[in-house]
Short mmCIF file of C-alpha atoms in Angstrom, two decimals:
data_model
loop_
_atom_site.label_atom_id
_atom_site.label_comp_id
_atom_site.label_asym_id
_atom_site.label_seq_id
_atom_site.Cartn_x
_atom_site.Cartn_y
_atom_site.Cartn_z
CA UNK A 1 -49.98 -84.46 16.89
CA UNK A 2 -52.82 -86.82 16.16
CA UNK A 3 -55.99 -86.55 18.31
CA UNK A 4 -55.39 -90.14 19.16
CA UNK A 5 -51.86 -89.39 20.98
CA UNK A 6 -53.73 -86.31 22.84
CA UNK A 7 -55.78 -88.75 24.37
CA UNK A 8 -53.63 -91.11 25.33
CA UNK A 9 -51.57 -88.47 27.31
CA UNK A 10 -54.84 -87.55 29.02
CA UNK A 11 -55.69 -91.31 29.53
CA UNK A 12 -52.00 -91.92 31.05
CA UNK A 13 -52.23 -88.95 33.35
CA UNK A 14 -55.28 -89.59 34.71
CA UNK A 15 -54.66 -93.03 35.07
CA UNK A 16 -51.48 -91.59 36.88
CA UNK A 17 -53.09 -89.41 38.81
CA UNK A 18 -56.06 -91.99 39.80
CA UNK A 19 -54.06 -95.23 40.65
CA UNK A 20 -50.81 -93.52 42.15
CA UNK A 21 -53.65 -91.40 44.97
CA UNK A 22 -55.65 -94.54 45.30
CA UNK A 23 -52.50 -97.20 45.87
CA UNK A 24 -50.59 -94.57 48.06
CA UNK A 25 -54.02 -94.31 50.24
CA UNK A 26 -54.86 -97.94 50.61
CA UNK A 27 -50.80 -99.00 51.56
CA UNK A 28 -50.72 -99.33 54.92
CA UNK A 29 -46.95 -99.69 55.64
CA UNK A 30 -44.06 -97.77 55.09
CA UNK A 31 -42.20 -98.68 51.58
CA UNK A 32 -38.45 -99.15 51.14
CA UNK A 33 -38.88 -97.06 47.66
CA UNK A 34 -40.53 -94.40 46.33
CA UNK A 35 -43.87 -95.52 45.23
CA UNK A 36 -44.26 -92.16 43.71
CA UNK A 37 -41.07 -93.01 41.50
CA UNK A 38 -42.33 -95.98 40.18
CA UNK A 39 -45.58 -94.79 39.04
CA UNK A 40 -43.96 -91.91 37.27
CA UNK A 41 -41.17 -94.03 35.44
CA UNK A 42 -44.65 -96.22 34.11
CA UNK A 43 -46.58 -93.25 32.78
CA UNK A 44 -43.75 -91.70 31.22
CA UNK A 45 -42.70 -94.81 29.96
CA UNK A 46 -45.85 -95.98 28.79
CA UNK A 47 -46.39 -92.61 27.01
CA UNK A 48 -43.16 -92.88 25.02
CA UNK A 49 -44.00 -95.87 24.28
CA UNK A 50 -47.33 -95.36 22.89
CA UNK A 51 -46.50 -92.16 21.11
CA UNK A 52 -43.26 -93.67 19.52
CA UNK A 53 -45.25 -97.02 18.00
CA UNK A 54 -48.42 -93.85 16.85
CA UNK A 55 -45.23 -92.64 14.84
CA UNK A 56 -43.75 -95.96 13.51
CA UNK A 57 -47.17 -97.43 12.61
CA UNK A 58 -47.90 -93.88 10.21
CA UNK A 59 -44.34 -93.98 8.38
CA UNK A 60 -43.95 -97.83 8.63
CA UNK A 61 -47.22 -99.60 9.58
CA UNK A 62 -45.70 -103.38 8.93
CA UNK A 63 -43.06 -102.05 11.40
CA UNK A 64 -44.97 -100.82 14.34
CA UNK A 65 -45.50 -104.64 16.16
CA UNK A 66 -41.78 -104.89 16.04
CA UNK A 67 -41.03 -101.59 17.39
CA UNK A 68 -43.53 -102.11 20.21
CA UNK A 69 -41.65 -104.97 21.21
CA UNK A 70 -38.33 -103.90 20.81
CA UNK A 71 -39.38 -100.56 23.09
CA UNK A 72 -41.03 -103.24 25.73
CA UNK A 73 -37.67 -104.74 26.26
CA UNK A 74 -35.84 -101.32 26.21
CA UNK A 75 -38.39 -100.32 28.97
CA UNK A 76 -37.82 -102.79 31.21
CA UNK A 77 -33.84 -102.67 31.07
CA UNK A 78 -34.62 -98.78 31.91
CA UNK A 79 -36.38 -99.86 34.57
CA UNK A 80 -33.74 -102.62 36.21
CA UNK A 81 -31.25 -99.94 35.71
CA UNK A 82 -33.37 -97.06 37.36
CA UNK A 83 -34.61 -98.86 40.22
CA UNK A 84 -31.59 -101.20 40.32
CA UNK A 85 -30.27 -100.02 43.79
CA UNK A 86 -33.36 -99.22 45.76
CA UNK A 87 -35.30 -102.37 44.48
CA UNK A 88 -33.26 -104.95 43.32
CA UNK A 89 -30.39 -104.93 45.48
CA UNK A 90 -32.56 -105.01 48.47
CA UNK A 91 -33.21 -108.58 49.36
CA UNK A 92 -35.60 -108.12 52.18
CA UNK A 93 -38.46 -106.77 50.23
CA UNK A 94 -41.43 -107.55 51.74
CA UNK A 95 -44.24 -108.87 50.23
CA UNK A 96 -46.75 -105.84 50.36
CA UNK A 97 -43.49 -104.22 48.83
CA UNK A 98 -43.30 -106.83 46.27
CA UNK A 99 -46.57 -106.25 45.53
CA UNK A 100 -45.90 -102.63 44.71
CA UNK A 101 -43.81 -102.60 42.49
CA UNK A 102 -46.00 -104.74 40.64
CA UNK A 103 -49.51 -103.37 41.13
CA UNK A 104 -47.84 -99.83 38.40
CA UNK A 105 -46.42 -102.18 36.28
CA UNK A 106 -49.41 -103.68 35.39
CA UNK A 107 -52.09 -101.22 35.46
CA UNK A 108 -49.82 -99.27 32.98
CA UNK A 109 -48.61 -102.72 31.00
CA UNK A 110 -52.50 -103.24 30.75
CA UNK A 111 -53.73 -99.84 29.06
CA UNK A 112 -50.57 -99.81 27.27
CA UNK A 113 -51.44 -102.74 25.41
CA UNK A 114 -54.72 -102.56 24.71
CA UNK A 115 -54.39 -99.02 23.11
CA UNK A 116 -51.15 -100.06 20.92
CA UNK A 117 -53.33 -103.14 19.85
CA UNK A 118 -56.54 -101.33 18.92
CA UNK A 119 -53.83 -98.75 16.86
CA UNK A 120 -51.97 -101.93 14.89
CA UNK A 121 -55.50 -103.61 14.26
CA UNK A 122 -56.80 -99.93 12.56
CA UNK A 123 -53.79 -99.61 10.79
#
């Protein structure tokens, strides 16, 4: 295991760790899903993620962009089908709940991103 993937699993954990104790502190109401849930299907998502475009990009670097976005869309049809019943087949989500569900996605989306770019622009 590259040092690079060791510190991406620290980086997603503690961005785990951080954002899930911050975001369950500041929500004030009572959520229809498990906020806990949500921020563990990102970090272990983003992590497999990561980790699988670190492999692609040393056996096939011209590869790795397309793997990263075929494992993007494979994420978020894991996602729809995870959180299908709780989430998506509740139509009175309320905003602040809305908003929840978004807040992980992006925070993980972000890093995700900018540490799969930085690795296809050394490669």
């Amino acid at each position: 295991m590259t040092k690079r993937i060791v510190y991406m699993l620290i980086l997603f954990a503690a961005l785990f760790a951080v954002s899930y104790t911050l975001h369950s502190y500041l929500s004030a109401i009572e959520l229809s899903f498990s906020l806990f849930y949500v921020y563990l299907f990102h970090a272990i998502a983003a992590t497999i993620v990561y980790v699988s475009v670190e492999l692609v990009a040393e056996n096939l670097p011209t590869q790795a962009g397309n793997a990263y976005l075929v494992l993007m869309c494979f994420k978020l049809g894991l996602f729809l089908l995870i959180f299908r019943e709780p989430v998506f087949e509740n139509d009175a989500l309320t905003m602040p709940e809305r908003i929840a569900l978004v807040i992980p996605l992006f925070v993980f989306l972000l890093t995700e991103a900018i540490a799969v770019g930085k690795l296809l622009n050394s490669k």
